[in-house]
């Protein structure tokens, strides 16, 4: 089986690569070839037994999608895209990369399928940004997509294209709306959502972190480990069980910042929790107040997708996966 | 006020042109210039007092959108597109005209606005084809868009683009999901929905019409007259009342074929009703069984959109507008 990961250099792409190389198979199919693509050359993990090639290329430029698809990968993970803040700051770039890039990929698959029978599985990472406030306290599987960002708009359009190209038989697509990933590994960043991870990741290694919102703020989370589980499950799921509605709210954990902190206290003690410094930021408070707080993801749950059910689990997964089980 | 109608040669475009020329104003603004564009040269109604120019051009070709927008129309009606059956039969053409054409228009307005302040009103005709079965007996304003045709997909994408370009201030857009238009004037056509109009229009002029489905089939209707009313209302509505959710289910009449026939009998007598010949067509039965039957369009109603509330009204509107009040 030949797997293509587009957006392989990002956090999720790198973790997915490691998981695939460790498993050496997806479901019952052995992985014989892995292609890693991104705008920057993705790093090849050392010592991999599988044949790996890397491609540094921008999917939104002419010919790139065709060249990636020419080798007829059996399974394509489309994780590439520019993030919400950048898509909002640079309108044209967001549409070029997130919309045109996705459409060019789908068209390249259609063109390849026109040459000779070809119908890969395609897994597309969408986002809960396809929803825009106001919404119900719990967003159900049939709630409408009225995004309030250009990024959310581009993801919602990608979902529509994915469903139509799948319906027409050009590929077997599944779009998965990832919850906010927490705990994001790495350094604190300036994203408005960064604090959700910062206030756990930093205290776990003895560093201070800033909490810019009140403890009552509620949001929707899954760990990086759960996200990789979603991608692998989406790659192997029987699509006959999914039907024509190919874009799913995934399960996650609805929790408040206060619940995050209590879990940190339980797992890592009072000293860790005391490293969180409250410093209200009205701008971030306002942005976050427009975000979804909870989902009723019953379709995805019935299809076998699983996420953590407590922040204790999310923190323990981080300690195991990122800190070598040491705190 | 300069008005641009794109798709002016179609049935709705021609009726809208007549209405605008008859009114000579939209709300309190006098119409000083009218541009009619379509892939075929739109007919200019004789004797019009307003300055009219026509343009035969394909919106999806390079430079066409820019040239239409260069004159900075204050109000743009975007009615253009290829219909459901053709978009399904010709995948690439459907995406080129209905998606690329719409996106090119929006981009041309954005480019024009970047040169000097410009923010036209833009009214986009969407469709109930953005919904795909299964759906509830009445589709509410917050039901999700999971189209089952490429046409419906292209309309749903146009809606998302319209909302985002409006949110960013490039134009003031409103997308309106028209019910099935009935009674369509003209000749019987082969569209799967054609019979809904045929079984009224033909008997009203003494001709036989074929009914291919059972009388229990229910669907969602508005007259051509109501459709023109929707467009004018959308052009003048205070968008502050609409907010960021710019795509509306419009009001209509939910009625069965049996109710259509009873209204025909009341308005035009038993002889007219007896001209309907039952000739079951399982293919059309199956297509129509996947269509929406009823909507709860409370948002549009609260915003002042109005449709007929009985088939008697729809038939009378046809007799007045198309038959010179003679039957």
XYZ file of C-alpha atoms in Angstrom:
654
model
C 0.000 0.000 0.000
C 1.280 3.444 -1.009
C 0.370 6.290 1.349
C 0.664 9.984 0.535
C 0.625 12.515 3.382
C 0.158 16.104 2.210
C 1.050 18.480 5.026
C 3.497 15.950 6.454
C 5.776 18.547 8.081
C 3.155 19.862 10.493
C 2.621 18.587 14.016
C -0.144 16.155 13.056
C 1.684 15.091 9.878
C 4.835 14.217 11.786
C 2.980 12.240 14.426
C 0.980 10.414 11.744
C 4.205 9.536 9.920
C 5.693 8.080 13.105
C 2.568 6.070 13.818
C 2.394 4.664 10.261
C 6.073 3.711 10.289
C 5.686 2.061 13.695
C 2.590 0.095 12.646
C 4.023 -0.795 9.180
C 0.475 -1.552 8.096
C -2.923 0.121 7.924
C -5.668 -2.312 8.825
C -4.513 -5.566 7.159
C -2.506 -3.933 4.352
C 1.252 -3.661 4.530
C 2.716 -0.248 3.769
C 5.180 -0.545 0.909
C 5.709 3.108 0.114
C 5.238 6.416 1.895
C 5.340 9.838 0.263
C 5.655 12.866 2.533
C 4.778 16.223 0.977
C 4.703 19.728 2.396
C 5.734 23.257 1.438
C 8.939 22.618 3.373
C 10.809 19.337 2.977
C 9.381 16.965 5.599
C 11.934 15.284 7.838
C 12.340 11.539 7.303
C 12.354 9.664 10.601
C 15.663 7.770 10.965
C 15.792 4.004 10.623
C 12.448 3.529 8.851
C 12.104 0.164 7.099
C 9.541 1.483 4.594
C 10.480 3.167 1.304
C 10.003 6.889 1.921
C 10.250 9.810 -0.438
C 9.788 13.468 0.412
C 8.494 16.316 -1.714
C 8.785 20.026 -0.948
C 6.021 21.558 -3.042
C 3.080 23.943 -2.812
C -0.139 22.112 -3.666
C -1.722 25.317 -4.954
C 0.845 25.755 -7.746
C 0.162 24.350 -11.245
C 1.212 20.745 -11.786
C 2.032 19.912 -8.169
C -1.167 18.012 -7.413
C -0.865 16.053 -10.666
C 2.699 15.047 -9.886
C 1.746 13.897 -6.362
C -1.147 11.827 -7.651
C 0.710 10.408 -10.683
C 2.139 7.581 -8.560
C -1.455 6.567 -7.687
C -1.258 6.395 -3.898
C -3.886 4.093 -2.396
C -4.448 6.329 0.612
C -4.102 10.108 0.742
C -4.104 12.169 3.930
C -4.792 15.808 3.032
C -3.697 17.726 6.123
C -2.181 20.716 4.325
C -3.374 24.243 4.728
C -2.606 27.566 6.252
C -4.026 28.237 9.681
C -6.920 30.387 10.741
C -4.987 33.501 11.748
C -2.985 33.606 8.524
C -6.036 32.918 6.320
C -7.730 35.877 7.994
C -4.689 38.152 7.678
C -4.016 37.215 4.049
C -7.319 36.702 2.255
C -5.895 35.818 -1.164
C -3.299 33.398 0.196
C -5.887 31.604 2.322
C -8.154 31.005 -0.668
C -5.236 30.015 -2.893
C -3.813 27.448 -0.494
C -6.864 26.178 1.383
C -9.460 26.314 -1.411
C -7.563 26.177 -4.711
C -4.991 23.708 -3.327
C -7.709 21.331 -2.175
C -9.709 21.659 -5.390
C -6.569 21.095 -7.509
C -5.824 17.920 -5.549
C -9.355 16.614 -6.106
C -9.184 17.509 -9.807
C -5.832 15.745 -10.167
C -7.355 12.564 -8.721
C -10.323 12.881 -11.093
C -7.967 13.303 -14.057
C -5.918 10.292 -12.943
C -9.087 8.214 -12.605
C -10.095 9.227 -16.144
C -6.875 7.706 -17.509
C -7.370 4.306 -15.873
C -9.509 3.027 -13.001
C -8.325 4.645 -9.778
C -10.235 5.419 -6.592
C -8.039 6.164 -3.570
C -9.232 6.672 -0.025
C -8.859 10.366 0.880
C -8.922 11.643 4.462
C -9.338 15.406 4.825
C -8.810 17.261 8.093
C -11.578 19.787 8.461
C -12.262 21.866 11.551
C -14.948 22.931 13.999
C -14.289 26.398 12.495
C -16.933 25.461 9.890
C -19.424 26.487 12.601
C -20.029 30.102 13.541
C -21.743 31.587 16.587
C -24.439 31.721 17.737
C -24.892 27.998 18.155
C -26.624 25.720 20.620
C -24.798 24.675 23.797
C -24.188 21.318 22.096
C -23.758 21.322 18.320
C -25.439 18.311 16.743
C -24.508 16.397 13.604
C -27.068 18.262 11.494
C -26.268 21.846 12.502
C -25.519 24.184 9.632
C -22.110 25.512 8.669
C -22.003 29.301 8.825
C -18.316 29.995 9.430
C -17.181 33.376 10.729
C -13.621 33.104 9.426
C -12.182 32.695 5.939
C -10.391 29.576 7.189
C -13.694 28.047 8.325
C -15.249 28.999 4.970
C -12.422 27.295 3.067
C -12.759 24.147 5.190
C -16.552 24.076 4.673
C -16.041 24.373 0.902
C -13.463 21.577 1.007
C -16.056 19.421 2.753
C -18.660 20.096 0.065
C -16.201 19.295 -2.720
C -15.096 16.127 -0.927
C -18.682 14.899 -0.609
C -19.490 15.610 -4.263
C -16.297 14.087 -5.690
C -16.923 11.026 -3.487
C -20.556 10.787 -4.600
C -19.385 10.859 -8.208
C -16.918 8.034 -7.495
C -13.657 9.928 -8.151
C -12.317 8.968 -4.732
C -13.570 7.677 -1.379
C -13.377 10.723 0.822
C -13.983 11.328 4.484
C -13.760 14.746 6.127
C -13.123 14.864 9.842
C -13.674 17.967 11.945
C -10.924 17.839 14.518
C -11.540 19.305 17.971
C -8.944 21.765 19.292
C -5.796 19.711 19.797
C -4.587 19.796 23.388
C -1.879 19.433 24.648
C -0.034 20.773 21.573
C 3.639 19.896 21.989
C 6.395 22.432 21.348
C 6.766 26.020 22.447
C 4.033 28.428 23.528
C 2.659 30.223 20.478
C 0.656 33.350 19.890
C -2.477 31.644 18.553
C -5.579 32.732 20.447
C -6.133 29.099 21.456
C -2.520 28.591 22.597
C -3.241 29.035 26.293
C -5.401 25.883 26.461
C -2.191 23.882 25.873
C 0.279 26.306 27.477
C -1.301 26.095 30.939
C -0.746 22.324 31.006
C 2.419 21.777 28.941
C 4.544 24.468 30.638
C 3.760 23.626 34.298
C 4.435 19.933 33.527
C 8.062 20.908 32.826
C 8.289 23.355 35.743
C 7.634 26.527 33.788
C 5.156 29.308 34.334
C 2.238 29.801 31.915
C -0.219 32.645 31.443
C -3.983 32.119 31.584
C -5.670 35.032 29.779
C -9.327 33.996 30.294
C -11.554 33.023 33.195
C -11.721 29.446 34.476
C -15.348 29.181 33.371
C -14.419 29.222 29.675
C -15.538 25.947 28.068
C -14.181 24.434 24.872
C -13.815 21.199 22.896
C -10.616 19.107 22.981
C -8.830 15.981 21.871
C -5.209 14.962 22.351
C -2.692 14.661 19.502
C -2.787 10.906 20.190
C -6.564 10.881 19.669
C -6.164 12.938 16.470
C -3.813 10.325 15.003
C -6.300 7.644 16.029
C -9.029 9.552 14.156
C -6.909 9.679 10.984
C -6.084 5.970 11.050
C -9.703 5.077 11.781
C -10.884 7.325 8.930
C -8.441 5.559 6.606
C -9.815 2.109 7.354
C -13.499 2.695 8.121
C -16.108 0.925 5.980
C -17.570 3.884 4.049
C -20.715 1.916 3.332
C -21.582 2.674 6.955
C -21.028 6.403 6.385
C -23.243 7.012 3.356
C -23.203 10.232 1.334
C -22.756 12.596 4.288
C -18.995 12.423 4.356
C -18.084 15.099 6.888
C -18.170 14.263 10.562
C -18.098 16.060 13.873
C -15.580 13.970 15.775
C -15.857 13.092 19.435
C -13.926 15.146 21.941
C -13.967 16.327 25.508
C -16.022 19.356 26.480
C -14.292 20.903 29.486
C -13.717 24.234 31.201
C -10.354 25.796 31.894
C -11.100 25.173 35.599
C -11.499 21.445 34.842
C -8.192 21.496 32.954
C -6.472 22.982 36.005
C -8.099 20.509 38.430
C -6.880 17.622 36.256
C -3.377 19.117 36.227
C -3.510 19.308 40.013
C -4.603 15.651 40.272
C -1.961 14.360 37.851
C 0.999 16.634 38.645
C 0.245 18.188 42.029
C -0.407 21.619 43.521
C 3.051 22.880 42.652
C 2.398 22.436 38.922
C -1.018 24.079 39.170
C 0.514 27.028 41.042
C 2.652 27.840 37.982
C -0.432 29.163 36.154
C -0.454 32.953 36.324
C -3.827 34.703 35.743
C -3.466 37.706 33.445
C -6.784 38.634 31.855
C -6.651 39.530 28.150
C -9.973 41.016 26.996
C -9.075 40.483 23.322
C -8.543 36.758 23.787
C -11.606 36.557 26.085
C -13.691 38.057 23.282
C -12.310 35.785 20.543
C -12.750 32.647 22.625
C -16.294 33.596 23.654
C -17.315 33.013 20.020
C -16.043 29.440 19.941
C -18.071 26.249 20.188
C -18.197 24.661 23.615
C -19.643 21.197 23.099
C -20.747 18.732 20.425
C -23.106 15.812 20.208
C -20.900 13.655 17.956
C -23.136 10.597 17.987
C -22.562 9.709 14.320
C -18.793 9.517 14.727
C -19.117 7.639 18.005
C -21.399 5.079 16.332
C -18.780 4.752 13.574
C -16.125 3.880 16.152
C -14.198 7.146 16.539
C -12.895 7.563 20.105
C -11.442 10.488 22.039
C -10.462 11.035 25.664
C -13.229 11.393 28.214
C -11.278 13.351 30.864
C -8.433 15.887 31.013
C -6.575 13.455 33.266
C -6.330 11.113 30.253
C -5.240 13.954 27.964
C -2.481 14.981 30.389
C -1.307 11.392 30.898
C -1.146 10.850 27.103
C 1.076 13.944 26.867
C 3.342 12.697 29.657
C 3.700 9.315 27.947
C 4.108 10.605 24.403
C 6.143 13.786 24.927
C 7.898 13.571 28.293
C 9.076 9.961 28.266
C 6.689 9.287 31.144
C 8.639 11.702 33.361
C 7.252 14.712 35.142
C -28.507 53.694 -9.802
C -26.739 51.271 -12.153
C -28.041 47.696 -12.069
C -26.242 44.686 -13.532
C -28.209 41.487 -14.164
C -26.019 38.470 -14.895
C -28.126 35.688 -16.355
C -30.550 38.224 -17.844
C -31.667 36.009 -20.746
C -33.228 33.326 -18.548
C -36.868 33.227 -17.501
C -36.254 34.932 -14.157
C -33.791 37.413 -15.695
C -36.288 38.513 -18.337
C -39.093 38.946 -15.816
C -36.812 40.868 -13.487
C -35.762 43.159 -16.353
C -39.402 43.897 -17.162
C -40.221 44.614 -13.536
C -37.229 46.956 -13.100
C -38.032 48.858 -16.295
C -41.683 49.166 -15.255
C -40.814 50.410 -11.763
C -37.973 52.709 -12.983
C -36.686 52.702 -9.410
C -35.590 50.279 -6.726
C -36.765 51.423 -3.320
C -36.254 55.236 -3.474
C -33.407 55.177 -6.014
C -34.009 55.972 -9.663
C -32.512 53.523 -12.152
C -30.214 55.386 -14.512
C -28.504 52.486 -16.200
C -29.179 48.808 -16.713
C -26.667 46.239 -17.944
C -27.994 42.870 -19.092
C -25.448 40.063 -19.366
C -25.779 36.417 -20.338
C -24.014 33.833 -22.465
C -26.473 34.712 -25.225
C -27.277 38.334 -25.990
C -30.258 39.253 -23.791
C -33.224 40.794 -25.572
C -33.822 44.470 -24.839
C -37.487 45.135 -24.130
C -38.825 47.661 -26.653
C -39.564 51.224 -25.608
C -37.588 51.280 -22.390
C -36.836 54.766 -21.059
C -33.742 53.647 -19.160
C -30.242 53.410 -20.702
C -29.729 49.713 -21.386
C -26.686 47.870 -22.619
C -26.392 44.161 -23.268
C -23.387 41.884 -23.016
C -23.085 38.374 -24.447
C -20.275 36.866 -22.371
C -19.420 33.790 -20.330
C -18.681 34.802 -16.732
C -16.342 31.850 -16.297
C -13.896 33.065 -18.988
C -10.907 35.244 -18.053
C -11.564 38.973 -17.944
C -15.358 38.812 -18.299
C -16.176 39.388 -14.631
C -13.693 42.276 -14.442
C -15.197 43.945 -17.487
C -18.740 43.614 -16.087
C -17.720 45.075 -12.734
C -15.500 47.839 -14.171
C -18.523 50.135 -14.564
C -19.137 49.772 -10.810
C -22.810 48.783 -10.778
C -24.526 49.649 -7.498
C -26.665 46.522 -7.533
C -25.763 43.155 -9.042
C -28.187 40.289 -9.555
C -26.210 37.087 -10.074
C -28.739 34.677 -11.575
C -26.382 32.970 -14.029
C -25.605 29.311 -13.981
C -26.217 26.038 -15.691
C -29.062 23.969 -14.389
C -29.083 20.855 -12.265
C -29.391 18.269 -15.031
C -26.598 19.761 -17.121
C -24.277 20.186 -14.117
C -24.806 16.508 -13.345
C -24.262 15.411 -16.941
C -21.179 17.588 -17.461
C -19.169 17.678 -14.239
C -16.360 19.942 -15.451
C -18.701 22.455 -17.099
C -20.862 22.678 -13.981
C -17.896 23.521 -11.786
C -16.484 25.939 -14.339
C -19.680 27.926 -14.779
C -21.394 27.615 -11.414
C -18.363 27.626 -9.100
C -15.530 29.326 -11.003
C -17.885 31.855 -12.619
C -19.301 32.882 -9.246
C -15.888 33.031 -7.585
C -14.464 35.088 -10.475
C -17.330 37.567 -10.109
C -16.699 37.908 -6.374
C -12.958 38.301 -6.968
C -13.579 40.972 -9.623
C -15.637 42.975 -7.128
C -12.895 42.587 -4.502
C -10.277 43.811 -7.000
C -12.473 46.769 -7.962
C -12.958 47.634 -4.283
C -9.181 47.533 -3.799
C -8.763 50.253 -6.438
C -11.199 52.705 -4.846
C -13.999 52.341 -2.286
C -16.766 50.207 -3.784
C -19.293 47.961 -2.088
C -22.243 46.951 -4.249
C -25.302 45.034 -3.144
C -25.177 41.524 -4.608
C -28.194 39.219 -4.792
C -27.404 35.580 -5.548
C -30.047 33.029 -6.493
C -29.309 29.831 -4.642
C -31.544 26.790 -4.499
C -33.183 24.288 -2.199
C -30.874 21.809 -3.976
C -28.302 22.719 -1.289
C -30.246 20.232 0.858
C -30.005 16.483 0.376
C -32.253 13.716 1.670
C -32.920 12.441 4.225
C -34.319 15.560 5.814
C -37.080 16.364 8.296
C -40.629 16.823 7.025
C -40.061 20.582 7.426
C -36.540 21.886 6.854
C -35.668 24.621 9.320
C -33.374 27.597 8.898
C -30.474 25.852 10.667
C -30.522 22.511 8.824
C -27.221 21.514 7.265
C -26.418 21.578 3.568
C -25.500 18.123 2.275
C -26.382 18.356 -1.408
C -26.813 15.218 -3.499
C -26.140 16.886 -6.833
C -23.151 18.769 -8.211
C -25.479 21.712 -8.874
C -26.516 21.791 -5.213
C -22.855 21.542 -4.190
C -21.934 24.480 -6.422
C -24.790 26.582 -5.019
C -23.801 25.720 -1.433
C -20.208 26.774 -2.172
C -21.451 30.012 -3.740
C -23.384 30.680 -0.525
C -20.283 30.161 1.630
C -18.205 32.464 -0.573
C -20.948 35.091 -0.554
C -21.111 35.080 3.249
C -17.341 35.350 3.630
C -16.851 38.088 1.018
C -19.730 39.987 2.662
C -18.233 39.519 6.136
C -14.955 40.942 4.852
C -16.769 43.966 3.416
C -16.072 43.396 -0.295
C -19.767 43.577 -1.112
C -23.138 43.328 0.612
C -24.382 39.930 -0.412
C -27.608 38.066 0.118
C -28.214 34.511 -1.074
C -31.804 33.406 -1.583
C -32.851 29.778 -1.930
C -35.701 29.870 -4.389
C -38.476 27.282 -4.131
C -39.363 25.378 -7.297
C -40.851 27.982 -9.629
C -44.393 27.117 -10.660
C -46.091 27.809 -13.058
C -43.051 28.097 -15.351
C -44.183 29.822 -18.550
C -43.215 28.506 -21.959
C -43.290 25.033 -23.391
C -43.258 21.732 -21.502
C -39.660 20.687 -20.875
C -37.957 17.431 -19.976
C -36.717 18.518 -16.537
C -37.786 16.051 -13.856
C -39.701 18.869 -12.150
C -41.411 19.996 -15.359
C -44.703 18.222 -14.673
C -45.489 20.401 -11.649
C -45.934 23.309 -14.081
C -47.088 21.327 -17.115
C -50.206 19.981 -15.402
C -51.432 23.520 -14.751
C -50.072 25.562 -17.669
C -51.197 23.209 -20.438
C -54.806 22.591 -19.285
C -55.216 26.373 -18.796
C -54.767 26.745 -22.580
C -56.854 23.705 -23.419
C -54.015 21.241 -23.874
C -53.394 17.841 -22.372
C -50.566 17.332 -19.876
C -48.974 14.200 -18.457
C -48.741 13.556 -14.711
C -45.970 10.997 -14.104
C -46.258 10.746 -10.285
C -48.981 10.083 -7.746
C -51.204 12.867 -6.413
C -49.721 12.424 -2.932
C -46.330 13.810 -3.987
C -45.597 16.970 -1.974
C -43.174 19.729 -2.929
C -42.267 23.391 -2.332
C -43.397 26.133 -4.716
C -43.462 29.836 -5.490
C -44.715 31.626 -8.597
C -42.457 33.528 -11.002
C -44.145 36.683 -9.699
C -43.158 35.794 -6.120
C -39.597 35.062 -7.286
C -39.277 38.558 -8.759
C -40.674 39.947 -5.522
C -37.973 38.034 -3.621
C -35.224 39.514 -5.797
C -36.450 43.096 -5.420
C -36.900 42.649 -1.676
C -33.390 41.164 -1.382
C -32.024 44.180 -3.253
C -33.531 46.677 -0.832
C -33.580 44.878 2.518
C -31.691 46.406 5.449
C -28.833 43.920 5.812
C -28.256 45.019 9.398
C -31.367 42.953 10.125
C -29.843 39.903 8.412
C -26.479 39.683 10.190
C -23.647 37.408 9.069
C -25.854 34.468 8.029
C -26.488 35.675 4.526
C -28.266 32.716 2.921
C -31.959 32.297 3.426
C -34.599 29.657 2.941
C -37.355 31.666 1.291
C -41.040 31.239 1.975
C -43.075 29.121 -0.382
C -46.117 26.918 -0.571
C -45.910 23.296 0.474
C -48.541 21.433 -1.521
C -49.306 18.049 -3.028
C -49.995 17.367 -6.669
C -53.557 16.581 -5.608
C -53.869 20.070 -4.101
C -52.514 21.557 -7.352
C -55.217 19.745 -9.295
C -57.991 20.752 -6.892
C -56.914 24.407 -7.240
C -56.954 24.046 -11.023
C -60.474 22.652 -10.797
C -61.622 25.583 -8.611
C -60.045 28.252 -10.820
C -60.541 26.783 -14.308
C -63.212 24.094 -13.900
C -63.547 20.328 -14.316
C -62.836 20.456 -18.025
C -59.338 21.854 -17.439
C -58.646 19.311 -14.684
C -59.774 16.490 -16.976
C -56.930 17.335 -19.400
C -54.414 15.826 -16.969
C -53.473 12.339 -18.104
C -51.976 9.949 -15.490
C -49.008 8.075 -16.870
C -46.768 6.783 -14.076
C -43.009 7.162 -14.637
C -41.039 5.229 -12.015
C -37.832 7.121 -12.848
C -39.411 10.498 -12.162
C -41.214 9.094 -9.088
C -37.853 8.008 -7.704
C -36.087 11.334 -8.422
C -38.896 13.390 -6.939
C -39.124 11.195 -3.823
C -35.692 12.581 -2.812
C -36.831 16.213 -2.926
C -37.685 18.450 0.000
C -41.371 18.782 0.768
C -41.674 21.672 3.210
C -39.691 24.439 4.893
C -39.996 26.465 8.036
C -38.763 29.748 6.539
C -39.363 31.887 9.608
C -36.211 33.987 9.181
C -37.175 35.102 5.681
C -40.770 35.694 6.713
C -39.598 37.879 9.619
C -37.434 39.785 7.119
C -40.490 40.542 4.978
C -40.204 37.992 2.145
C -43.634 36.873 0.940
C -44.856 34.027 -1.274
C -48.254 32.677 -2.240
C -50.194 30.758 0.387
C -52.403 28.705 -1.956
C -52.226 27.176 -5.424
C -55.311 29.207 -6.334
C -53.148 32.336 -5.970
C -50.323 30.786 -7.999
C -52.700 29.892 -10.823
C -54.354 33.328 -10.788
C -50.936 35.023 -10.935
C -50.158 32.948 -14.034
C -53.462 33.842 -15.667
C -52.859 37.558 -15.018
C -49.172 37.621 -15.989
C -49.056 35.153 -18.876
C -52.530 34.779 -20.318
C -53.717 38.394 -20.307
C -56.302 37.387 -17.703
C -57.986 35.084 -20.232
C -58.652 31.426 -19.767
